[in-house]
Structure formats: C-alpha cells, structure tokens
Coordinates of C-alpha atoms in Angstrom, one line a residue:
M234 CA 79.0 80.4 50.8
A235 CA 78.7 79.9 54.5
V236 CA 80.9 77.0 55.7
A237 CA 80.1 75.2 58.8
T238 CA 83.0 73.7 60.9
F239 CA 82.6 71.4 63.8
I240 CA 83.9 72.2 67.3
G241 CA 85.0 68.9 68.9
P242 CA 84.9 65.4 67.6
L243 CA 82.0 63.1 66.8
N244 CA 81.9 60.8 69.8
G245 CA 80.2 62.7 72.6
E246 CA 81.2 60.2 75.3
Y247 CA 84.9 60.8 74.9
H248 CA 85.4 63.8 72.7
G249 CA 83.3 66.5 74.1
K250 CA 80.5 68.6 72.6
N251 CA 79.2 68.2 69.1
T252 CA 78.5 71.8 68.1
L253 CA 78.8 74.0 65.0
E254 CA 80.5 77.2 64.3
R255 CA 79.4 79.2 61.3
K256 CA 81.5 81.8 59.7
N257 CA 79.3 84.9 59.3
S258 CA 81.7 86.4 56.7
G259 CA 81.4 83.3 54.4
K260 CA 85.2 83.3 54.3
R261 CA 87.7 80.6 55.2
R262 CA 91.3 80.7 56.1
V263 CA 94.0 78.3 55.0
F264 CA 97.7 78.1 55.7
V265 CA 99.8 77.2 52.7
Q266 CA 103.3 75.8 53.2
T267 CA 105.9 75.5 50.5
E268 CA 108.4 72.6 50.3
S269 CA 111.1 74.9 51.6
G270 CA 109.0 75.6 54.7
S271 CA 107.7 79.1 54.0
V272 CA 104.1 79.6 55.3
L273 CA 101.4 82.0 54.3
G274 CA 97.9 82.4 55.8
I275 CA 95.3 83.2 53.1
E276 CA 91.7 84.3 53.4
L277 CA 89.7 82.4 50.8
D278 CA 86.9 84.4 49.0
R279 CA 83.9 82.7 47.5
G280 CA 85.4 82.5 44.0
D281 CA 88.9 81.5 45.0
N282 CA 90.3 78.3 43.5
V283 CA 93.7 76.6 43.3
H284 CA 95.0 79.0 40.7
T285 CA 94.1 82.1 42.7
V286 CA 95.7 80.6 45.8
K287 CA 98.9 80.0 43.8
R288 CA 98.9 83.5 42.5
K289 CA 98.5 84.9 46.1
L290 CA 101.3 82.7 47.2
R291 CA 103.6 83.8 44.4
L292 CA 103.0 87.5 45.0
A293 CA 103.4 87.3 48.8
L294 CA 106.3 84.9 49.1
N295 CA 108.0 85.5 45.7
V296 CA 108.1 81.7 45.1
P297 CA 107.5 79.9 41.8
T298 CA 104.2 78.0 41.6
D299 CA 104.3 76.7 38.0
E300 CA 104.3 72.9 37.6
S301 CA 103.2 72.5 41.3
S302 CA 100.3 71.0 43.1
L303 CA 98.3 72.0 46.1
V304 CA 97.9 69.1 48.5
C305 CA 96.0 68.4 51.7
G306 CA 97.1 65.0 53.1
D307 CA 96.0 62.4 50.5
M308 CA 94.1 64.8 48.4
V309 CA 95.6 66.6 45.4
L310 CA 93.3 69.6 44.9
K311 CA 92.5 70.0 41.2
N312 CA 90.9 73.5 41.2
D313 CA 87.8 73.6 43.4
L314 CA 88.5 74.4 47.1
S315 CA 85.0 73.9 48.5
I316 CA 86.2 70.7 50.1
V317 CA 88.9 72.5 52.1
R318 CA 87.8 73.3 55.6
N319 CA 88.6 76.4 57.6
D320 CA 92.2 76.6 59.1
S321 CA 93.4 73.6 57.0
P322 CA 97.2 73.5 56.4
L323 CA 98.0 72.9 52.7
L324 CA 101.3 72.0 51.1
L325 CA 102.5 73.3 47.8
T326 CA 104.6 70.5 46.1
R327 CA 106.5 70.4 42.9
N328 CA 105.3 67.9 40.3
F329 CA 108.7 67.4 38.7
L330 CA 112.0 67.2 40.5
H331 CA 114.0 68.8 37.6
R332 CA 111.9 71.9 37.0
S333 CA 113.4 74.6 34.7
S334 CA 115.3 77.2 36.7
S335 CA 113.9 79.9 34.4
T336 CA 110.4 79.7 35.9
P337 CA 109.6 83.4 36.6
C338 CA 109.1 84.7 40.2
L339 CA 107.1 87.9 40.4
S340 CA 107.9 90.4 43.0
P341 CA 105.0 91.9 45.1
T342 CA 104.0 95.4 44.4
G343 CA 102.2 98.0 46.6
K344 CA 98.8 96.9 45.4
D345 CA 99.5 93.3 46.4
L346 CA 100.4 94.0 50.0
Q347 CA 96.9 92.9 51.0
Q348 CA 97.9 89.4 50.0
R349 CA 100.4 89.3 52.7
D350 CA 99.7 87.3 55.9
Q351 CA 97.4 89.2 58.2
S352 CA 97.2 86.5 60.9
G353 CA 98.5 87.0 64.4
P354 CA 101.8 85.9 65.9
I355 CA 100.4 82.5 67.0
E356 CA 97.3 80.9 65.5
V357 CA 95.8 77.6 66.8
L358 CA 94.6 75.5 63.9
G359 CA 91.5 73.7 65.0
Y360 CA 88.4 74.3 67.1
S361 CA 88.3 71.3 69.4
D362 CA 87.3 72.1 73.0
Q363 CA 90.4 70.2 74.0
F364 CA 92.5 73.1 72.8
S365 CA 91.1 75.5 75.3
R366 CA 94.1 75.2 77.7
T367 CA 96.5 75.5 74.8
K368 CA 94.8 78.8 73.7
Q369 CA 95.5 80.1 77.2
L370 CA 99.1 79.2 76.8
V371 CA 99.2 81.1 73.6
V372 CA 97.8 84.2 75.3
D373 CA 100.6 84.0 77.9
I374 CA 103.3 83.5 75.3
V375 CA 102.2 86.4 73.2
K376 CA 102.1 88.6 76.3
A377 CA 105.7 87.5 77.2
I378 CA 107.0 88.2 73.6
R379 CA 105.5 91.7 73.7
N380 CA 107.4 92.2 77.0
G381 CA 110.7 91.3 75.3
I382 CA 110.9 87.7 76.6
D383 CA 112.0 85.6 73.6
P384 CA 111.9 81.8 73.1
V385 CA 115.1 79.8 73.7
P386 CA 116.3 77.1 71.2
V387 CA 116.6 73.5 72.5
H388 CA 120.1 72.3 71.8
G389 CA 119.4 68.6 72.2
G390 CA 117.9 66.2 69.7
L391 CA 118.0 66.0 65.9
G392 CA 115.2 68.5 65.1
G393 CA 114.6 72.1 65.7
A394 CA 112.7 72.9 68.9
Y395 CA 112.1 76.0 71.1
Y396 CA 111.1 76.7 74.6
F397 CA 108.5 79.5 74.8
R398 CA 108.2 81.3 78.1
N399 CA 105.7 83.4 80.1
C400 CA 106.2 86.8 81.6
S401 CA 108.1 85.3 84.6
G402 CA 110.6 83.7 82.3
E403 CA 109.4 80.2 83.0
N404 CA 109.2 77.6 80.2
I405 CA 105.5 76.9 79.5
A406 CA 105.5 75.4 76.0
I407 CA 107.8 73.6 73.5
V408 CA 107.4 74.4 69.8
K409 CA 108.6 72.1 67.0
P410 CA 108.4 73.6 63.5
T411 CA 107.5 71.0 60.8
D412 CA 110.2 72.3 58.4
E413 CA 112.9 71.9 61.1
E414 CA 112.4 68.2 61.6
P415 CA 115.3 65.8 60.8
Y416 CA 116.0 65.9 57.0
A417 CA 113.6 68.9 56.6
P418 CA 114.8 72.0 54.6
N419 CA 115.3 74.3 57.6
N420 CA 116.7 71.8 60.1
P421 CA 119.0 73.9 62.3
K422 CA 121.5 71.0 63.1
G423 CA 122.6 70.0 59.7
F424 CA 120.3 67.1 59.1
V425 CA 118.8 68.3 55.8
G426 CA 118.4 67.0 52.3
K427 CA 114.8 66.2 51.7
A428 CA 111.7 68.2 50.8
L429 CA 108.5 68.1 52.9
G430 CA 106.4 65.1 52.1
Q431 CA 109.3 62.7 51.4
P432 CA 110.2 59.7 53.6
G433 CA 111.9 60.7 56.9
L434 CA 113.7 59.0 59.8
K435 CA 111.0 56.2 59.5
R436 CA 110.3 55.2 56.0
S437 CA 106.5 55.2 56.6
I438 CA 106.5 58.7 58.2
R439 CA 107.1 61.6 55.9
V440 CA 109.2 64.7 56.6
G441 CA 107.0 67.5 57.9
E442 CA 104.2 65.3 59.2
T443 CA 105.4 64.5 62.8
G444 CA 103.7 67.6 64.2
F445 CA 100.2 66.6 63.5
R446 CA 101.0 63.1 64.9
E447 CA 101.9 64.8 68.2
V448 CA 98.4 66.5 68.1
A449 CA 96.7 63.2 67.2
A450 CA 98.2 61.4 70.2
F451 CA 96.9 64.2 72.5
L452 CA 93.4 64.1 70.9
L453 CA 93.2 60.3 71.2
D454 CA 94.2 60.4 74.9
Y455 CA 90.6 60.8 76.1
N456 CA 90.1 62.3 79.6
N457 CA 94.0 62.6 79.9
F458 CA 94.0 58.8 80.5
A459 CA 97.8 58.4 79.6
N460 CA 98.7 62.0 80.8
V461 CA 99.8 63.3 77.4
P462 CA 100.4 67.1 77.7
D463 CA 98.1 69.5 75.9
T464 CA 99.2 69.8 72.2
A465 CA 97.9 71.7 69.2
L466 CA 99.0 72.5 65.7
V467 CA 99.8 76.2 65.3
K468 CA 100.9 78.7 62.8
I469 CA 103.5 80.8 64.5
T470 CA 105.7 83.7 63.5
H471 CA 109.0 84.7 65.2
S472 CA 112.6 85.7 64.4
V473 CA 114.1 82.9 66.5
F474 CA 113.2 80.2 63.9
N475 CA 115.8 78.9 61.6
V476 CA 115.8 79.4 57.8
N477 CA 118.7 77.8 55.9
D478 CA 120.3 79.9 53.2
G479 CA 120.6 77.4 50.3
V480 CA 123.6 75.1 50.7
K481 CA 125.6 77.4 52.9
G482 CA 124.5 75.9 56.1
N483 CA 122.4 77.1 59.0
V484 CA 121.9 80.8 59.2
H485 CA 119.2 82.9 60.8
R486 CA 117.3 85.7 59.0
N487 CA 119.1 88.4 61.0
G488 CA 116.0 89.3 63.0
K489 CA 113.5 88.9 60.2
Q490 CA 110.2 87.3 61.1
A491 CA 109.7 83.7 59.8
S492 CA 106.3 82.0 59.9
K493 CA 106.1 78.2 60.6
I494 CA 103.6 75.4 60.9
A495 CA 104.5 73.7 64.2
S496 CA 103.3 71.6 67.1
L497 CA 103.0 73.4 70.4
Q498 CA 103.0 71.3 73.5
Q499 CA 102.6 72.3 77.1
F500 CA 106.0 72.2 78.9
I501 CA 105.8 69.8 81.9
P502 CA 108.4 70.5 84.7
H503 CA 110.0 67.2 85.7
D504 CA 112.8 65.8 87.7
F505 CA 114.1 63.0 85.5
D506 CA 113.3 61.0 82.4
A507 CA 112.9 57.2 82.6
S508 CA 116.5 56.6 81.6
D509 CA 117.7 58.4 84.8
H510 CA 115.3 56.7 87.2
G511 CA 114.8 53.2 88.4
T512 CA 111.7 51.7 86.8
S513 CA 110.7 49.7 89.9
S514 CA 109.1 52.8 91.4
F515 CA 106.9 53.5 88.4
P516 CA 103.2 53.0 89.1
V517 CA 101.6 50.0 87.4
A518 CA 98.6 52.1 86.3
A519 CA 100.8 54.7 84.7
V520 CA 102.8 52.1 82.7
H521 CA 99.6 50.4 81.6
R522 CA 97.9 53.6 80.5
I523 CA 100.9 54.7 78.5
G524 CA 101.2 51.2 77.0
I525 CA 97.6 51.2 76.0
L526 CA 98.1 54.5 74.1
D527 CA 101.3 53.3 72.5
I528 CA 99.6 50.1 71.2
R529 CA 96.6 52.1 69.8
I530 CA 98.8 54.5 67.9
L531 CA 101.6 52.0 67.1
N532 CA 104.3 54.1 68.6
T533 CA 107.6 53.4 66.9
D534 CA 109.7 55.5 69.3
R535 CA 108.7 54.9 73.0
H536 CA 112.2 55.1 74.5
A537 CA 113.1 56.1 78.0
G538 CA 114.0 59.6 77.0
N539 CA 110.4 60.6 76.1
L540 CA 108.9 59.4 79.4
L541 CA 109.2 62.2 81.9
V542 CA 109.3 61.5 85.6
R543 CA 107.9 63.9 88.3
K544 CA 108.4 63.2 92.0
L545 CA 105.1 63.6 93.8
D546 CA 106.2 63.4 97.5
G547 CA 109.4 65.4 97.3
G548 CA 111.2 62.5 98.9
G549 CA 114.2 60.6 97.8
R550 CA 115.1 59.2 94.4
F551 CA 112.7 56.3 94.7
G552 CA 109.6 58.0 96.1
R553 CA 106.2 58.2 94.5
V554 CA 106.4 59.5 90.9
E555 CA 104.2 60.4 88.0
L556 CA 105.0 59.5 84.3
V557 CA 104.4 62.0 81.5
P558 CA 104.7 60.6 77.9
I559 CA 105.9 63.1 75.2
D560 CA 107.3 63.1 71.7
H561 CA 104.7 61.2 69.7
G562 CA 105.8 62.4 66.3
L563 CA 106.7 58.8 65.1
C564 CA 103.4 57.2 65.8
L565 CA 100.6 56.3 63.3
P566 CA 102.8 55.3 60.5
E567 CA 101.4 54.8 57.0
S568 CA 101.9 51.0 57.2
L569 CA 102.6 48.5 59.9
E570 CA 106.0 49.1 61.3
D571 CA 108.1 47.5 64.0
P572 CA 107.1 49.4 67.2
Y573 CA 109.6 50.3 69.9
F574 CA 108.1 49.9 73.4
E575 CA 110.5 50.7 76.2
W576 CA 108.1 49.2 78.7
I577 CA 107.8 45.8 77.1
H578 CA 110.1 44.1 79.6
W579 CA 109.2 46.1 82.7
P580 CA 107.6 44.0 85.4
Q581 CA 104.5 46.3 85.5
A582 CA 103.7 45.3 81.9
S583 CA 103.2 41.7 83.0
I584 CA 100.6 42.5 85.5
P585 CA 97.0 42.0 84.2
F586 CA 94.9 45.0 83.3
S587 CA 92.7 46.4 86.0
D588 CA 88.9 46.5 85.7
D589 CA 89.0 50.3 85.0
E590 CA 91.5 49.8 82.3
L591 CA 89.5 47.0 80.7
V592 CA 86.4 49.2 80.8
Y593 CA 88.3 52.0 79.1
I594 CA 89.7 49.7 76.4
N595 CA 86.2 48.2 75.8
K596 CA 84.7 51.6 75.1
L597 CA 87.3 52.6 72.5
D598 CA 85.8 52.9 69.0
P599 CA 88.5 53.2 66.3
F600 CA 86.0 54.2 63.6
K601 CA 84.7 57.2 65.6
D602 CA 88.4 58.0 66.4
S603 CA 89.1 58.1 62.7
D604 CA 86.2 60.4 62.0
M605 CA 87.4 62.7 64.8
L606 CA 90.9 62.8 63.4
R607 CA 89.7 63.5 59.9
M608 CA 87.8 66.5 61.2
E609 CA 90.4 67.9 63.5
L610 CA 93.4 67.1 61.3
P611 CA 92.2 67.1 57.7
M612 CA 95.7 66.5 56.4
I613 CA 96.0 63.1 58.1
R614 CA 96.4 60.2 55.6
E615 CA 93.9 57.4 55.4
A616 CA 96.7 54.8 55.7
C617 CA 97.5 56.2 59.2
L618 CA 93.9 55.9 60.2
R619 CA 93.8 52.3 59.0
V620 CA 96.8 51.5 61.3
L621 CA 94.9 53.1 64.2
V622 CA 91.8 51.0 63.4
L623 CA 93.8 47.8 63.1
C624 CA 95.8 48.3 66.3
T625 CA 92.8 49.3 68.3
I626 CA 90.9 46.2 67.3
F627 CA 94.0 44.1 68.1
L628 CA 94.2 45.8 71.6
K629 CA 90.5 45.4 72.3
E630 CA 90.4 41.7 71.4
A631 CA 93.7 40.9 73.1
A632 CA 92.7 42.5 76.4
A633 CA 89.2 40.9 76.3
F634 CA 91.0 37.5 75.7
G635 CA 93.1 38.0 78.9
L636 CA 96.5 39.0 77.5
C637 CA 98.6 41.4 79.5
L638 CA 100.4 44.5 78.2
S639 CA 103.8 42.8 77.6
E640 CA 102.2 39.9 75.7
I641 CA 100.3 42.3 73.4
G642 CA 103.5 44.3 72.8
E643 CA 105.5 41.2 72.0
M644 CA 102.9 40.1 69.5
M645 CA 103.3 43.4 67.7
S646 CA 107.1 43.5 67.7
R647 CA 109.2 41.9 65.0
E648 CA 112.0 39.5 65.6
Y649 CA 115.6 39.6 64.2
R650 CA 117.4 36.4 63.3
G651 CA 120.9 37.3 62.4
H652 CA 120.5 40.3 60.1
E653 CA 117.1 39.3 58.9
E654 CA 113.9 40.9 60.0
E655 CA 110.9 38.6 60.5
P656 CA 107.3 39.7 60.7
S657 CA 105.6 40.1 64.0
E658 CA 102.7 37.9 65.0
L659 CA 100.3 40.8 64.3
E660 CA 101.7 41.0 60.8
I661 CA 101.5 37.3 60.2
I662 CA 97.8 37.5 61.1
C663 CA 97.4 40.4 58.6
I664 CA 99.3 38.4 55.9
E665 CA 96.9 35.5 56.4
A666 CA 93.8 37.8 56.4
K667 CA 95.0 39.4 53.2
T668 CA 95.6 36.1 51.6
L669 CA 92.1 35.0 52.5
L670 CA 90.8 38.2 50.9
D671 CA 92.8 37.6 47.7
E672 CA 91.3 34.1 47.4
E673 CA 87.8 35.5 47.9
I674 CA 88.5 38.0 45.1
S675 CA 89.9 35.3 42.9
Y676 CA 86.9 33.1 43.5
F677 CA 84.5 35.8 42.3
E678 CA 86.6 36.6 39.3
P679 CA 86.7 33.2 37.4
K680 CA 87.6 34.8 34.1
A681 CA 90.7 36.2 35.5
G682 CA 91.8 32.7 36.6
R683 CA 93.5 31.7 39.9
E684 CA 96.0 34.3 41.1
E685 CA 99.4 33.3 42.3
F686 CA 99.9 34.8 45.7
Q687 CA 103.2 36.0 47.0
F688 CA 102.7 34.7 50.5
E689 CA 102.0 30.9 50.5
L690 CA 101.4 29.7 54.0
D691 CA 101.3 26.0 54.8
S692 CA 97.9 24.5 54.4
G693 CA 96.4 21.1 54.8
E694 CA 93.2 21.7 52.9
E695 CA 92.4 22.4 49.3
E696 CA 89.2 24.4 49.3
L697 CA 87.9 27.6 50.7
D698 CA 84.8 27.3 52.8
L699 CA 82.5 30.1 51.6
A700 CA 79.7 31.9 53.4
P701 CA 76.2 30.4 52.6
T702 CA 75.3 33.1 50.1
T703 CA 77.2 35.6 48.0
E704 CA 75.3 38.5 49.5
E705 CA 76.3 37.6 53.0
K706 CA 79.9 37.2 51.9
M707 CA 80.1 40.5 50.0
K708 CA 78.1 42.6 52.5
T709 CA 80.2 45.2 54.3
E710 CA 79.2 47.7 57.0
R711 CA 80.6 51.0 57.9
T712 CA 80.5 50.1 61.6
F713 CA 82.7 47.1 62.5
R714 CA 81.1 44.8 65.1
F715 CA 83.6 43.4 67.5
G716 CA 83.3 39.8 68.5
S717 CA 81.5 38.6 65.3
K718 CA 82.2 35.1 64.2
G719 CA 83.1 34.5 60.5
G720 CA 83.2 31.5 58.3
N721 CA 86.0 28.9 58.4
G722 CA 89.0 29.9 56.3
R723 CA 91.5 27.7 54.6
Y724 CA 94.5 28.4 56.7
L725 CA 95.7 27.1 60.0
L726 CA 94.8 30.0 62.3
S727 CA 91.4 30.0 60.7
K728 CA 91.0 26.2 61.3
L729 CA 91.9 26.6 64.9
E730 CA 88.9 28.9 65.6
E731 CA 86.5 26.0 65.8
S732 CA 88.7 24.1 68.1
V733 CA 89.1 27.0 70.5
E734 CA 85.4 27.8 70.5
E735 CA 84.4 24.2 71.0
G736 CA 86.9 23.8 73.8
M737 CA 85.5 27.0 75.5
D738 CA 81.9 25.9 75.6
G739 CA 80.7 26.2 79.2
H740 CA 83.5 28.5 80.2
E741 CA 83.4 32.2 81.1
G742 CA 83.9 34.8 78.4
N743 CA 87.6 35.2 77.5
E744 CA 89.4 32.7 79.7
L745 CA 90.9 29.5 78.3
P746 CA 89.4 26.2 79.3
P747 CA 91.2 24.0 81.7
R748 CA 94.3 22.5 80.1
S749 CA 93.1 19.0 79.6
D750 CA 95.3 16.8 77.5
D751 CA 92.7 16.5 74.7
C752 CA 92.1 20.2 74.4
V753 CA 95.7 21.3 74.5
S754 CA 96.7 18.6 72.1
V755 CA 94.2 19.9 69.6
V756 CA 95.6 23.4 70.0
L757 CA 99.2 22.3 69.7
D758 CA 98.7 20.0 66.8
R759 CA 96.6 22.4 64.6
I760 CA 98.3 25.7 65.0
P761 CA 101.8 26.5 63.6
N762 CA 104.7 28.1 65.4
V763 CA 105.3 31.8 64.4
S764 CA 108.7 31.0 63.1
K765 CA 107.2 28.2 60.9
L766 CA 104.8 30.7 59.4
S767 CA 107.6 33.1 58.8
T768 CA 109.7 30.7 56.8
S769 CA 107.5 31.3 53.7
L770 CA 108.7 34.9 53.7
K771 CA 112.5 34.1 53.9
N772 CA 113.2 34.1 50.2
I773 CA 111.0 37.1 49.3
S774 CA 112.9 40.3 48.6
I775 CA 112.0 43.5 50.4
G776 CA 110.5 45.0 47.2
E777 CA 108.2 42.0 46.9
K778 CA 106.7 42.3 50.4
S779 CA 103.7 44.2 49.3
W780 CA 100.5 43.4 47.4
R781 CA 99.3 44.9 44.2
H782 CA 97.0 47.9 44.4
L783 CA 93.6 46.6 43.8
G784 CA 91.7 49.8 43.4
S785 CA 91.9 53.6 43.9
M786 CA 90.4 54.7 47.2
Q787 CA 87.9 57.4 46.7
K788 CA 87.7 60.1 49.4
N789 CA 85.2 62.9 49.6
G790 CA 84.4 62.6 45.9
Y791 CA 88.1 62.9 44.8
L792 CA 90.4 60.1 43.8
A793 CA 93.2 60.2 46.3
G794 CA 96.5 61.2 44.8
T795 CA 95.3 61.5 41.2
S796 CA 96.3 64.7 39.4
S797 CA 98.2 65.7 36.3
G798 CA 101.9 65.3 37.0
N799 CA 101.3 63.6 40.4
R800 CA 101.6 60.0 41.4
S801 CA 99.1 58.4 43.8
V802 CA 99.8 58.0 47.5
N803 CA 100.7 54.4 47.0
E804 CA 102.9 55.0 44.1
Q805 CA 104.8 57.7 46.0
R806 CA 105.4 55.4 49.0
P807 CA 109.0 54.1 49.1
M808 CA 109.9 50.5 49.1
S809 CA 110.7 49.4 52.7
S810 CA 110.6 46.4 55.0
N811 CA 106.8 46.5 55.4
F812 CA 105.2 43.1 55.3
V813 CA 101.6 44.4 55.0
M814 CA 100.4 47.5 53.1
L815 CA 97.0 48.5 54.5
A816 CA 96.6 51.2 51.9
D817 CA 96.6 48.8 49.0
M818 CA 92.9 48.0 49.5
N819 CA 89.8 49.9 48.5
E820 CA 87.1 50.6 51.1
E821 CA 85.1 47.3 50.4
E822 CA 88.2 45.2 50.5
W823 CA 89.4 46.9 53.7
M824 CA 86.2 46.0 55.5
R825 CA 86.3 42.4 54.3
F826 CA 90.0 42.3 55.4
L827 CA 89.0 43.4 58.8
E828 CA 86.4 40.7 59.0
N829 CA 89.1 38.1 58.2
F830 CA 91.5 39.8 60.6
Q831 CA 88.9 39.7 63.4
R832 CA 88.2 36.0 62.8
L833 CA 91.9 35.1 63.1
L834 CA 92.7 36.8 66.4
R835 CA 91.3 34.4 68.9
P836 CA 93.2 31.4 67.4
A837 CA 96.4 33.5 67.5
F838 CA 95.8 34.5 71.2
A839 CA 95.1 30.9 72.1
N840 CA 98.3 29.9 70.4
R841 CA 100.2 32.3 72.6
K842 CA 98.3 31.2 75.8
A843 CA 99.1 27.6 75.0
G844 CA 102.8 28.4 75.0
N845 CA 103.7 27.8 71.3
V846 CA 105.3 31.2 70.9
G847 CA 107.4 33.5 73.0
Q848 CA 109.2 30.8 75.0
R849 CA 112.6 31.6 73.6
Q850 CA 114.4 34.9 74.2
R851 CA 113.3 37.4 71.6
Q852 CA 116.1 39.3 70.0
R853 CA 115.1 42.9 69.9
L854 CA 117.2 45.7 68.3
G855 CA 116.8 49.3 69.4
T856 CA 115.2 51.3 66.7
S857 CA 114.2 54.5 68.5
C858 CA 115.0 57.9 67.1
Q859 CA 115.6 60.4 69.9
F860 CA 114.9 63.9 68.7

C-alpha cells in the first residue's frame, strides 16, 4: 500500500506549497515511545498491526506490552494502523495502574536484531518546507558529533535541556527531550513522579506534550511574523541524555546511547532577556507581534525570561533591540486556562494596531490552521485545536472592533478576589454561549424535559427567540464565516447586540458611535458588569465547573479515546479550575457554540469600550512556570 504524505500545510497563502511525497517502498516509519521514555523507530510493513508493533517493541526494548494501548494523540489504535501517517510519534500507555509484576519480558535474540532501531542519530519528524533550515542545523550537529564535539546540558530551569554545537564549538540548537520535562520519568533535576500523558505543571497540558507545542507555535508564526526561532520535533540519539535508574535518583547510562523524542530549536545568540533590560526600548511592532501570537495560542507562560533581547546597533544598554520569543511549551492547553502575558501592562500594548498588523490578523484562518497542525503534528489533541480556533476568532473580532493588545489580553485574563479565582471576560462569553446552546438542545428534546443548568446568569426575559426555521437553526458549516449576525438570545450580552448595531447605523465599520447620552445610557443599562456575571459562579465547587459530555467526538472514523481498558479523553482529564470545557461538545454542537460565541462578542467589546469593566485595578497573580 503506497501512502501519500503532504509536504507543507493546506493554506497556500501562509503555509507554503501543497505537494505530495509518495513512498516508493510502500513502507511507513513510526516512532514508538514508552511511558518511561524509551523510543524505538519502527518500519511498518503492509501487514503490520498494533500487535506486531507491540511485539517488535517488546523484543527490541525488552519492555512489557501486555495490558497496554498504542495511542496517537486522542486516538487509541485498536488494531489497524492504516490511519497512522509516516513519521508519526506514538505512545505506549498502560491500561491499568496496578499491572501484575509477573508480566513476562522477552529478551531479544540474534534473529531479532533487525527489529532494532535503524534510524540515524537525528531524524526530523515531518515534511513541512518550514523545516528546511532545521534540517541544515541537523547536518551541522551530526558533523560536529562525529568530530567529537558533544552537547552540553543546560543547568537552569526545571526540565532537561541540552545545547548542541557545530564544528566550531558554537551553540546552534537547544534540544528538550519530552521524557525529561518536569514530572516526566527521566527528568534530570529530581522533578519526577508522573508517567507521560498525565497532567503536568499546568493541569490542562500533559507531561511529554510540551515539545510538539513548541513546534506548533513555530508553524503558526507565518512568515516569521513574531520572530519564533526554527523549531522541529526530532527523534535523537546520544549518550548525554538522562535516564533515571528506578527510584535511585538521576544517573546516566555510563556512555550508552539513549533515544529520545524531543523538540529541537535554533539557538539565538542574545544579549539579555526581558527581565534584564528596560522595556521602554522595546519596539512597538515587536511587542504587538509577539502579543498577537500569544493570544492566538493562549500562551500560559509568557514571562520575561522567555523573551530574548538582541542589541542591533552595538550601542549602550538602551539602544535599538530585537525581541525573540522562545519556550512555547505551555501554549494551546486542552481547555481555556488563565494566560500569563508579561506584556499586558507595557505601554506598547496600549498603542493601537498598525494597518499591517490588522491586515495580518484579518487574513488568519483558524480552521486552516487546525488542518495544518493535524497534518504536521498528528498527535495534537482536538481540544487544543478548539482553543486555537476560539482564541483566533476572539483576536480577529476584537482587533476589528478597535481594541488594542492590552485590552484583549485583559479580557482573556482571570481576576483574583482574595483567594478566589473568577472567570475572565472571554470565559464569561463562553459560559453564556454554552448556556444558549444547552437551551437550544433542551428545546429540541421536549421529551427529556427542561434541563437544569449549572450556570444561571441573570435574565430579564423568559423565552428564547428562535431562528425562523428549524433547518436554519440546526444548519452548521465546516467553514465559519466571521461577522455573521445571529438571532437574539435570551441573555444580556445577546440583548445588547441589537442596541449596539442600531446605535452604529451610519457609522464606519468597527468604531463606536459618538457617545450621546441616549446611546450610552442604553449600553450601560442593558449590559451587566463582569463581576455581576461572575457572582453566579461563586458557590459552585471546582468539580462542578464543567458541563456534561453531550456526545463522543468522532475523528477519522474512530471514536476518540474508546478502547478496551481505556477511558475517553474527557474522562481522563483531571478536575481543575476550568470554567469552560470545549471538548465536551460533539462537532455539530461545537459549530453551533461558535455561532453563539460570535454573536456575543460585539456586545462584550462595546461593554468594555463603554467603560463598564476594567476601571478598577485588576489583581493579577504570577502563574508562569520558568523551565
């Protein structure tokens, strides 16, 4: 069976060429990683299935494979491997935590040596044209290693990282193995205790999955708009990597080779990071471009330490500089999280977007972005892609409405009152959009009766204003059309939409009308303060801040997370302070949710422009994770 793989993403305007590479041999290659971090590259024959892959893994690595599942992102592979694309990283997970210790491990014999990994010292996973410069870095690194120039461990941070050098001894790349992240099995700094795939430093980002997020941030930075260094996912083998010996602590393999799945990022020489340099000299355009990327990917860890500063003119401390954003492993969480934006109070963030920036934002297409990431990073979870879609829509609509970077960042950030965490304005909009969706579902299921919703927002009306026909209401499209106008909902943000649009008749695009007493009074009277909307959440426990799973999401013909002995993705997700769970909707509900979300944005933006929110000093707690 000849398997075609795409080179480059789907959107030609931003992503490069849309070409095909066909394997003449009919074989595919996968890289299987165990929960302990061991990695094996396997060539798949036409007749190979999950069972034969497990057998090859058991013979080559001497690991038990009984009562285990082979997983690629959200998908638990039953037996057929035809859906697995070339160069995909797979994870072998245990079905049961307390497996019998008597499970046999077979030692490899001479006839099984062909099952061992035959791949090179560094293999780039993926065929995007954007990895061309990274492949040249790999050539330089391999040449240096053969000349006896070994990588150097990075001593700072919480995770394992290594500087790889060229033949001149200069650092040219930084490599972060996925099994050496904080809490991962082979973390070299003592932060261990979890298996790959379990919740990590951020509850909505799993251990072992920060590496592909680094790659996703690079792939989404079209035309190097935000200056993200070249990054790729690699399978890499070297003796410098750390392998823990059970519970005895951190020990190396005494010169033995260890294979890892890791992110490899170009090393950027720099003079400072943002914590060592005054922010007043940072270019406005650089701050805006990094902020635009952070909003799209919901970066939960944009602290000063991961903004590198390069002096351009060789002058004094406050000369012209360039900003380089790094460390994007804590972006694209599986649910809406509280982001951490270091730039949110910088003066540059309060300056309006330039025309070029607005053009760039307007051209963004989150659905094509999602298709591209599914192709380049097949292990990425659908919940992460939904966060990308939601945040990109929010950015596009907010920028078109006239909000600046700091206003958008504040609307996405949560507030803390005492020791209580309140939802952000973005999450409040999502809560209301989800409540509208639940009411629509309840309306069309009369036999089930009216549902009791967990989030009851204040309302002055009794009935839901439905679309003219059932077909129009139920119709969903794969492509989401920005700027569409929906019907009037029951809740206050929905009701304000008419007032805003009526008041804007005769005015240009996205600017608010003149603040006449009549218009402003309508806005102020009919839209609630954010803190008022938040009071309905005060008495709800953390465990209750999620909605029921309304349907299993089907992906590529397989039910995500459904396998003997395995729980679904949603069932595996830990309870946390997430106010909105985007994965708890099937595809049809998700598209209808987006329609409601889109309809509620303009009233929320008008509320902020009218001055109803953001006037008091927002209490922000630092939640970054420097590693």
